Short mmCIF file of C-alpha atoms in Angstrom, two decimals:
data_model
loop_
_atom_site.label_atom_id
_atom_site.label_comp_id
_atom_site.label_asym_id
_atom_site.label_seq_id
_atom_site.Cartn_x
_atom_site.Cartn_y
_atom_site.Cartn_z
CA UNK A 1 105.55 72.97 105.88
CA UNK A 2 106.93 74.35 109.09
CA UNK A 3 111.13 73.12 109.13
CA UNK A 4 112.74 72.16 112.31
CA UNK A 5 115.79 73.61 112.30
CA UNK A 6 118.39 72.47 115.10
CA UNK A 7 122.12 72.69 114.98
CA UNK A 8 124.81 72.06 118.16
CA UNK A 9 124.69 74.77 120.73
CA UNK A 10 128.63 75.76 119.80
CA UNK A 11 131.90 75.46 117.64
CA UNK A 12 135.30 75.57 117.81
CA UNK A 13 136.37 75.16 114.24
CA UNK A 14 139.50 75.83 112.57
CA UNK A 15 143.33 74.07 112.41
CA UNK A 16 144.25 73.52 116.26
CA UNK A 17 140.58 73.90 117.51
CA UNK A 18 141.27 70.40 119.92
CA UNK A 19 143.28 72.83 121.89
CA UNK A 20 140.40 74.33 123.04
CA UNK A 21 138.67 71.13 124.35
CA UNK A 22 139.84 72.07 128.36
CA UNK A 23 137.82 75.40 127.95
CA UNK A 24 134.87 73.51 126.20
CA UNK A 25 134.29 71.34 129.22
CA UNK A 26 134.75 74.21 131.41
CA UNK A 27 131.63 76.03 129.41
CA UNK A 28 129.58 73.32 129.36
CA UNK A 29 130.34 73.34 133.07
CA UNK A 30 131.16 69.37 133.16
CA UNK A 31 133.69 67.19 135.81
CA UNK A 32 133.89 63.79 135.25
CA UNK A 33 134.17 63.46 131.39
CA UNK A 34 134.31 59.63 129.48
CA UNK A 35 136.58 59.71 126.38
CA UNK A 36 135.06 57.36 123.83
CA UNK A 37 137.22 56.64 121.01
CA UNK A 38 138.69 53.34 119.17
CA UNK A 39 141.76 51.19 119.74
CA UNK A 40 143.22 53.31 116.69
CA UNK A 41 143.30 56.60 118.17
CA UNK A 42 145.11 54.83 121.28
CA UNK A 43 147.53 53.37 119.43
CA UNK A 44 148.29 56.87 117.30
CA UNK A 45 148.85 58.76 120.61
CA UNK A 46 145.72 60.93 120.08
CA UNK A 47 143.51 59.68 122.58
CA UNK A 48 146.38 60.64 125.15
CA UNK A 49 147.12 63.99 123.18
CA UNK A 50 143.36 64.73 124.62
CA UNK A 51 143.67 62.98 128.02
CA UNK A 52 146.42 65.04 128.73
CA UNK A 53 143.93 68.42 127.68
CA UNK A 54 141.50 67.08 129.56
CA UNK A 55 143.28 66.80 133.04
CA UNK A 56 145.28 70.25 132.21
CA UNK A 57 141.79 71.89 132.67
CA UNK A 58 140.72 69.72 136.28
CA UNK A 59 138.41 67.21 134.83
CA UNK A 60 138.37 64.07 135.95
CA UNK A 61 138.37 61.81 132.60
CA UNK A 62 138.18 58.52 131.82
CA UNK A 63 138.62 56.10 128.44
CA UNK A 64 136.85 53.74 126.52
CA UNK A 65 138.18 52.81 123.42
CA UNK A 66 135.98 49.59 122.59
CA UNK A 67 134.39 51.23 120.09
CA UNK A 68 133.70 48.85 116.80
CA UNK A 69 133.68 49.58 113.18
CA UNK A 70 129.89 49.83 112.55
CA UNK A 71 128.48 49.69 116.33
CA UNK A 72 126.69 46.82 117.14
CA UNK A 73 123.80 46.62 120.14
CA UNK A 74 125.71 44.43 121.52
CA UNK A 75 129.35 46.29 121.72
CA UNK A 76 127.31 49.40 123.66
CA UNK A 77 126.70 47.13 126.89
CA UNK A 78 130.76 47.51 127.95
CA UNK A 79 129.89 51.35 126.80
CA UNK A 80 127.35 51.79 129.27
CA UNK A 81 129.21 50.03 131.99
CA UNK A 82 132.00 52.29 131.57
CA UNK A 83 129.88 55.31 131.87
CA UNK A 84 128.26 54.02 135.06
CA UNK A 85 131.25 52.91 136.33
CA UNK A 86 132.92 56.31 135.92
CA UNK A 87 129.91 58.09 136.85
CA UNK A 88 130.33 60.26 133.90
CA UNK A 89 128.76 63.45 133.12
CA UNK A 90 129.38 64.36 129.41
CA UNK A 91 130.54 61.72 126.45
CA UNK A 92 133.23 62.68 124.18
CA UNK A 93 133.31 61.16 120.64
CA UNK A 94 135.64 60.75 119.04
CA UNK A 95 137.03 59.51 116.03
CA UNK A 96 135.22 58.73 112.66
CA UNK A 97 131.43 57.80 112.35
CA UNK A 98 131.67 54.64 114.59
CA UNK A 99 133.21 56.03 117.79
CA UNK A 100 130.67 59.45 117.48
CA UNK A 101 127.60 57.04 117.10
CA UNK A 102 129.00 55.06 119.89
CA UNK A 103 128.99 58.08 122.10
CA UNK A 104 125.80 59.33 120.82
CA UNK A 105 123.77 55.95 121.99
CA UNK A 106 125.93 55.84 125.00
CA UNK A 107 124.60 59.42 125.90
CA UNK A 108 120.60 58.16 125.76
CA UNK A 109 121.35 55.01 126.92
CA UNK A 110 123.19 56.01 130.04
CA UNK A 111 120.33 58.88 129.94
CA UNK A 112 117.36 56.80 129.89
CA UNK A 113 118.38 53.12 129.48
CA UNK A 114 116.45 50.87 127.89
CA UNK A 115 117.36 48.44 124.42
CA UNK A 116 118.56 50.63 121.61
CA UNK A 117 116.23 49.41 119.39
CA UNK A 118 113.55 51.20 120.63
CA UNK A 119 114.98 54.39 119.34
CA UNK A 120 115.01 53.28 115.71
CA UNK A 121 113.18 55.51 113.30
CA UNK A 122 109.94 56.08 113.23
CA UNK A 123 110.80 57.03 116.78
CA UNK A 124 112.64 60.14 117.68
CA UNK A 125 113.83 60.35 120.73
CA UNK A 126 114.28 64.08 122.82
CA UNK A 127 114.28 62.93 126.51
CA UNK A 128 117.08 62.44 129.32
CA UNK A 129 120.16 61.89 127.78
CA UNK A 130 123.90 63.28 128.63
CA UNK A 131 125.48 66.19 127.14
CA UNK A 132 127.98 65.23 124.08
CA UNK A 133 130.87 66.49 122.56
CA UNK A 134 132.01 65.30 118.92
CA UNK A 135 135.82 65.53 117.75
CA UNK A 136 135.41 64.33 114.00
CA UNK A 137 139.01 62.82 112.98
CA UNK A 138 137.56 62.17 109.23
CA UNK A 139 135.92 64.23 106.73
CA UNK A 140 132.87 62.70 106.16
CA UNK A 141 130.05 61.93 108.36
CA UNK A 142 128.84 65.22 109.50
CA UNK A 143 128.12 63.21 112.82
CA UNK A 144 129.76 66.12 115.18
CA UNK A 145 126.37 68.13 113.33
CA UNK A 146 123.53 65.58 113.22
CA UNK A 147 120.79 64.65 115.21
CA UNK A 148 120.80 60.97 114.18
CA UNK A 149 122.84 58.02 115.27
CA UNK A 150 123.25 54.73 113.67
CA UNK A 151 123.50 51.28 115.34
CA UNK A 152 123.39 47.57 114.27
CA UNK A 153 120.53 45.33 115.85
CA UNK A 154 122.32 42.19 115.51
CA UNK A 155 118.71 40.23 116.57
CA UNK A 156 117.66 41.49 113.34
CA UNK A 157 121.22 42.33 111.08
CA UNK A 158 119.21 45.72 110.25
CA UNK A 159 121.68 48.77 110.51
CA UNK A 160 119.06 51.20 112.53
CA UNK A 161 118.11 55.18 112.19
CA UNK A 162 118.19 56.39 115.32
CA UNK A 163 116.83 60.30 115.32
CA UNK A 164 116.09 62.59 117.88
CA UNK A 165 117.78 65.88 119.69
CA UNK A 166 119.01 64.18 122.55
CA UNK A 167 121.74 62.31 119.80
CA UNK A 168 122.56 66.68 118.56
CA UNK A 169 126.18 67.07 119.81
CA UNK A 170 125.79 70.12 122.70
CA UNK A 171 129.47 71.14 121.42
CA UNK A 172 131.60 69.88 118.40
CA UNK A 173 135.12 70.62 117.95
CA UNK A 174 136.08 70.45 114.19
CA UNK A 175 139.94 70.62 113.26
CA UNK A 176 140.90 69.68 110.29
CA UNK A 177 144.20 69.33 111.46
CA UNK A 178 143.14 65.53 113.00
CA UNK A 179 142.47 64.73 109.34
CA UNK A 180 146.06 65.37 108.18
CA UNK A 181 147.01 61.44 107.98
CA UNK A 182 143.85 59.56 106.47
CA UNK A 183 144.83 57.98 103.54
CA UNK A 184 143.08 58.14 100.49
CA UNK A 185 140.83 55.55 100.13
CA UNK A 186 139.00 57.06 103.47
CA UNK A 187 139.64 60.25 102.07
CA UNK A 188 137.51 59.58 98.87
CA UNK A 189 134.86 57.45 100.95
CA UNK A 190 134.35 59.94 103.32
CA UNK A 191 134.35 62.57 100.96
CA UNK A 192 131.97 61.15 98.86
CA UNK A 193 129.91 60.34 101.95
CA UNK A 194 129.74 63.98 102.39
CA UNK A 195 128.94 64.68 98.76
CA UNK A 196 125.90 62.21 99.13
CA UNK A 197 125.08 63.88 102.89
CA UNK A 198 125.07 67.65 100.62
CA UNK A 199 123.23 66.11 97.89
CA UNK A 200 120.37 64.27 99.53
CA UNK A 201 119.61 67.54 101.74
CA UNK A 202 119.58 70.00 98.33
CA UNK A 203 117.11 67.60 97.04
CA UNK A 204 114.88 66.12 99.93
CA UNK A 205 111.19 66.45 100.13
CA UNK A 206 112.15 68.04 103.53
CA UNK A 207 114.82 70.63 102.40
CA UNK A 208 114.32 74.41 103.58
CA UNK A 209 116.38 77.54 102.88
CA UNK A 210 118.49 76.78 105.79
CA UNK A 211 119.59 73.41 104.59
CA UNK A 212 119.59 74.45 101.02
CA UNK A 213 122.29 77.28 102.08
CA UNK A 214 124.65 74.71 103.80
CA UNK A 215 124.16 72.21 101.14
CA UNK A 216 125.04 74.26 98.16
CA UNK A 217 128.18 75.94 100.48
CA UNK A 218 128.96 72.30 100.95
CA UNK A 219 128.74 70.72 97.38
CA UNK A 220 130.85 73.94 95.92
CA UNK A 221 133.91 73.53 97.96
CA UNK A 222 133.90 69.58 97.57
CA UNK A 223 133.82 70.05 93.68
CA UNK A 224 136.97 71.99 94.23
CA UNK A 225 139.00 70.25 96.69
CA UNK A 226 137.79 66.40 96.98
CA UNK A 227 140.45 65.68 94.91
CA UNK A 228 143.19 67.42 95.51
CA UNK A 229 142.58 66.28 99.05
CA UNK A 230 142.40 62.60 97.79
CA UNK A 231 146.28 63.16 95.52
CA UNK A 232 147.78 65.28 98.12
CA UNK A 233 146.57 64.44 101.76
CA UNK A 234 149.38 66.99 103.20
CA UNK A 235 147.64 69.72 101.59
CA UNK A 236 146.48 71.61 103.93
CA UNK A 237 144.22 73.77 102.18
CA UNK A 238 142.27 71.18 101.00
CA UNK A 239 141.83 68.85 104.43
CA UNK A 240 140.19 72.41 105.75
CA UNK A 241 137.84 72.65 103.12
CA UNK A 242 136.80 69.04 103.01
CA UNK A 243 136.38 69.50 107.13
CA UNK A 244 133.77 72.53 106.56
CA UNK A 245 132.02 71.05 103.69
CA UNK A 246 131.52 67.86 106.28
CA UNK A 247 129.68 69.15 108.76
CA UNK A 248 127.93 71.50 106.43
CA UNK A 249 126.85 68.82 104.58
CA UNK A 250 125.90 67.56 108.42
CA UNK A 251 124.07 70.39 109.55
CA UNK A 252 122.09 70.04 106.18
CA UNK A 253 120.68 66.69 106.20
CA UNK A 254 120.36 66.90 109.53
CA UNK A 255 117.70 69.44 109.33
CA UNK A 256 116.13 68.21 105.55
CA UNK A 257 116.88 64.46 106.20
CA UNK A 258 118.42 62.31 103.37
CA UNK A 259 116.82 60.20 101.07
CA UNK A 260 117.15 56.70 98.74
CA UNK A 261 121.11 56.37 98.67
CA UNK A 262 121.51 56.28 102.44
CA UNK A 263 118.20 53.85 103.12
CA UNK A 264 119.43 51.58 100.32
CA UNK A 265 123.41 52.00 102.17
CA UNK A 266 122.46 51.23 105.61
CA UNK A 267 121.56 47.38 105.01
CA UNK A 268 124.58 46.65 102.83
CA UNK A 269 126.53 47.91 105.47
CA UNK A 270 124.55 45.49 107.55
CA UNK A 271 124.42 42.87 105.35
CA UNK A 272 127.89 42.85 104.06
CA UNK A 273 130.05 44.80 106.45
CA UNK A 274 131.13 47.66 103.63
CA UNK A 275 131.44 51.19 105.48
CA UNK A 276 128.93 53.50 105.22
CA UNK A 277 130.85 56.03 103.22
CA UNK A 278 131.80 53.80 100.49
CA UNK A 279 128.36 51.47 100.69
CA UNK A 280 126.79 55.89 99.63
CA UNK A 281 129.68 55.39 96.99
CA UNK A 282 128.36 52.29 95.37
CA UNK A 283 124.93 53.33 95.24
CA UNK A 284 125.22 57.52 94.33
CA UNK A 285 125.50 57.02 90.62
CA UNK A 286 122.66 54.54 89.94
CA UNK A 287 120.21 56.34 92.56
CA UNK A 288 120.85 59.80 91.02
CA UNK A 289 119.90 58.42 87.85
CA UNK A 290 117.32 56.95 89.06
CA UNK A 291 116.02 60.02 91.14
CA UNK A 292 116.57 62.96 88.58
CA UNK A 293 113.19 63.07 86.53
CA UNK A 294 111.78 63.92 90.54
CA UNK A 295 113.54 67.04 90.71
CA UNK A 296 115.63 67.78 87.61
CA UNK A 297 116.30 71.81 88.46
CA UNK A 298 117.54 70.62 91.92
CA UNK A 299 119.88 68.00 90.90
CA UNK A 300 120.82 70.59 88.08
CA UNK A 301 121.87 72.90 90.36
CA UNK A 302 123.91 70.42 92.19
CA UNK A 303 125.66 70.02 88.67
CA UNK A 304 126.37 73.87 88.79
CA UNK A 305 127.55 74.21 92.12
CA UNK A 306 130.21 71.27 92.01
CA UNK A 307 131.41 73.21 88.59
CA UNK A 308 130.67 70.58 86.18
CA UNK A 309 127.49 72.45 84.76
CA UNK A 310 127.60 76.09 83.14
CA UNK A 311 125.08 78.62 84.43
CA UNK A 312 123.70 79.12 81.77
CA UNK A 313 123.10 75.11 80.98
CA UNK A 314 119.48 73.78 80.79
CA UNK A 315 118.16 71.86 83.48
CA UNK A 316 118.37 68.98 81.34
CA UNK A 317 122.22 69.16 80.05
CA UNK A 318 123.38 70.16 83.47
CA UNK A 319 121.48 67.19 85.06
CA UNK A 320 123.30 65.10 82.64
CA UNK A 321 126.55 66.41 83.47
CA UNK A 322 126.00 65.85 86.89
CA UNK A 323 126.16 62.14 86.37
CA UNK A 324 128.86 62.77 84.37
CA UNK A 325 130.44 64.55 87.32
CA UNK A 326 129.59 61.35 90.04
CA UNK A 327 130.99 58.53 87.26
CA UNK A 328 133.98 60.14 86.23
CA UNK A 329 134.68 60.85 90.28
CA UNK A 330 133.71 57.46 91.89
CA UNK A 331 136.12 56.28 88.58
CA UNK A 332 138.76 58.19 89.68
CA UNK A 333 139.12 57.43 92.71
CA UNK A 334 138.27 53.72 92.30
CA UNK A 335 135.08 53.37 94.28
CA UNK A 336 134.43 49.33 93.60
CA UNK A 337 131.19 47.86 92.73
CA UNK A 338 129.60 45.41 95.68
CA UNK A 339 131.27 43.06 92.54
CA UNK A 340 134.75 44.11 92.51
CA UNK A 341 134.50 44.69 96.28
CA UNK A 342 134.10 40.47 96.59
CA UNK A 343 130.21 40.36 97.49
CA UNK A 344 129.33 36.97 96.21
CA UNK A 345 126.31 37.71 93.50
CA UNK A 346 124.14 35.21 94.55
CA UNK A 347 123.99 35.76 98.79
CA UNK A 348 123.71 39.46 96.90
CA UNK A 349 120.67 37.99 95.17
CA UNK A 350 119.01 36.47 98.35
CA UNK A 351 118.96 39.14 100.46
CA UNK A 352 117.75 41.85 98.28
CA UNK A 353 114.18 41.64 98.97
CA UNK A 354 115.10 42.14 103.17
CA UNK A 355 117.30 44.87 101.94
CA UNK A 356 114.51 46.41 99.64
CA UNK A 357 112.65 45.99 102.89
CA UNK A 358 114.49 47.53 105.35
CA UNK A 359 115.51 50.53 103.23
CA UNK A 360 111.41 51.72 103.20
CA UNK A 361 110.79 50.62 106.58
CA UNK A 362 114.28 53.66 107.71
CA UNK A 363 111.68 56.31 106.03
CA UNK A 364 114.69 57.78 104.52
CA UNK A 365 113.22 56.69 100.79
CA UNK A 366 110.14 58.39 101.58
CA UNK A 367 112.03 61.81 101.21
CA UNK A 368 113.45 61.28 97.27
CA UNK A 369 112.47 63.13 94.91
CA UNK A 370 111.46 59.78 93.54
CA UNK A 371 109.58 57.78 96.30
CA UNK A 372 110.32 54.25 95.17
CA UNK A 373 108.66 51.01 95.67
CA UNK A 374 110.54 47.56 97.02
CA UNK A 375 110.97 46.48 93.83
CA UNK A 376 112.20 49.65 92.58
CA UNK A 377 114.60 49.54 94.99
CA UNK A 378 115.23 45.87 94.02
CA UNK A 379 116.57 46.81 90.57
CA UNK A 380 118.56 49.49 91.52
CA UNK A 381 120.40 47.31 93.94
CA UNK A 382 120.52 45.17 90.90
CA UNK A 383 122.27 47.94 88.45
CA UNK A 384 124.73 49.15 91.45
CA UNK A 385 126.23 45.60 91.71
#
């Protein structure tokens, strides 16, 4: 099998790397930039912090901070206005997941227009689109690193893949130093998100030695410093690790795909509004067990390279410990069940079979080790509530 292996055209990575934003519109060779970011990063002074680079280097920018939790189809219209209106030429993301999606479907849409839904997956999209940026203020997503975007069809409440190069970032900008004041529970979602995001690629139908490489880089420094990031968010140390592991984990799956835990995700974050990093969270432990028989050596290594598995540890025993590994961690850091979390077991109940149905239909599924069937996927929604 021949891999497709695409990545952004640059980085700036390292503590104080936003700095360097002027000089990366200058490069790409842009004017008339449109900020897209969320009421948040107003309200923190950040999105000003990077106005203020912006016009230091003679671009003409402009803001749009409407971005929603989850983006909708319909919260991209006032998106697309704004980049008409400004006559933009590059989109800036950034934020967490939701503004860098925004700005992602915002750059094809503005691009080529259309409705979003007809990017969806099995589609992927390469055609007109404008160049993006990606600022990552969480480490998590991988988004600055992927060629994938994900938006809500509210016709159809189906949380939609969206894949293609034109959604690639031209130029990401990835300083951990913007991650210095999440608190922990979005440390430990997003961090987990990324563990799932490293995961997924090691052991994806449509991993390579590229992905592999990033993956494994990934899972080893999360074993060491998800924590410590999680108990101690001023240490600094850790926030930079977490940041590289993210959008290694993002360059990974990116170019292997992932598999059951984020099809299964995407519709409870549909569904039931949970965010995406903590919807992975919810589903990791019963899907690994669930997937391990399909690829025990892979998910063994995984065990290994988080440093809950000796080398020298069969297949089998390190497998184990891996679940060990992902129920003594979502423990710790008090990942709650779609139970705990207040989903109401029987609208739960009702819409499992569209859930079931729109996890196959993403194609994500299609790459586990285990390819399951809906009513597979039925009881393992089942045992994760």
């Amino acid at each position: 099998m021949v891999a497709h292996i695409s990545f952004p055209r640059f980085l700036k990575l390292g503590p104080g790397a936003v700095e360097e934003l002027g000089s990366v519109l200058v490069d790409l060779n842009v004017e008339r930039p449109l900020l897209v970011t969320d009421a948040f990063m107003v309200g923190n002074g950040s999105a000003d912090r990077l106005i203020r680079i912006i016009e230091a280097a003679g671009k003409k920018v402009a803001l749009f901070s409407d971005t929603v939790p989850d983006p909708t189809t319909d919260s991209l219209q006032a998106g697309v206005d704004a980049v008409k209106a400004h006559d933009a030429d590059v989109v800036i993301g950034f934020g967490g997941g939701s503004p860098m999606d925004t700005a992602k479907a915002l750059a094809v849409l503005a691009g080529q227009g259309g409705a979003m839904r007809e990017y969806k997956a099995p589609r992927t999209y390469a055609g007109p689109a404008l160049p993006i940026v990606a600022i990552p203020t969480t480490a998590g997503s991988g988004s600055e690193a992927t060629q994938f975007t994900i938006i809500t069809d509210l016709a159809t409440d189906e949380k939609m893949l969206c894949p293609g190069l034109s959604f690639l970032p031209i130029a990401s900008i990835v300083d951990s130093e913007l991650t210095m004041s999440m608190p922990p529970r979005l440390t430990a979602d997003t961090g987990i998100d990324a563990l799932t995001h490293a995961i997924e690629a090691y052991v994806s139908k449509k991993a390579n030695p590229i992905s592999d490489g990033l993956a494994l880089s990934a899972m080893k420094s999360i074993g060491l410093f998800l924590l410590r990031a999680y108990r101690d968010g001023s240490d600094r140390e850790a926030r930079d690790a977490m940041m590289h592991a993210s959008t290694q984990a993002g360059m990974a799956f990116s170019n292997a795909s992932v598999c059951l835990v984020h099809g299964m995700s995407r519709p409870i974050g549909a569904h039931f509004h949970v965010a995406h990093g903590l919807s992975n969270a919810m589903l990791l432990p019963a899907v690994t067990k669930f997937s391990i028989p399909g690829a025990r050596d892979r998910y063994a290594d995984c065990a290994r390279q988080l440093g809950t598995a000796e080398r020298s540890d069969s297949d089998e025993v390190a497998s184990a410990k891996l679940i060990d590994f992902i129920d003594t961690l979502c423990a710790t850091v008090e990942v709650p069940t779609p139970s705990t979390y207040g989903i109401d077991i029987s609208r739960w109940e009702e819409l499992i079979p569209l859930m079931a149905e729109q996890a196959l239909a993403s194609g994500s599924p299609s790459n586990n080790p285990v390819v399951p069937t809906a009513d597979d996927i039925a009881e393992l929604y089942r045992s994760a509530y």
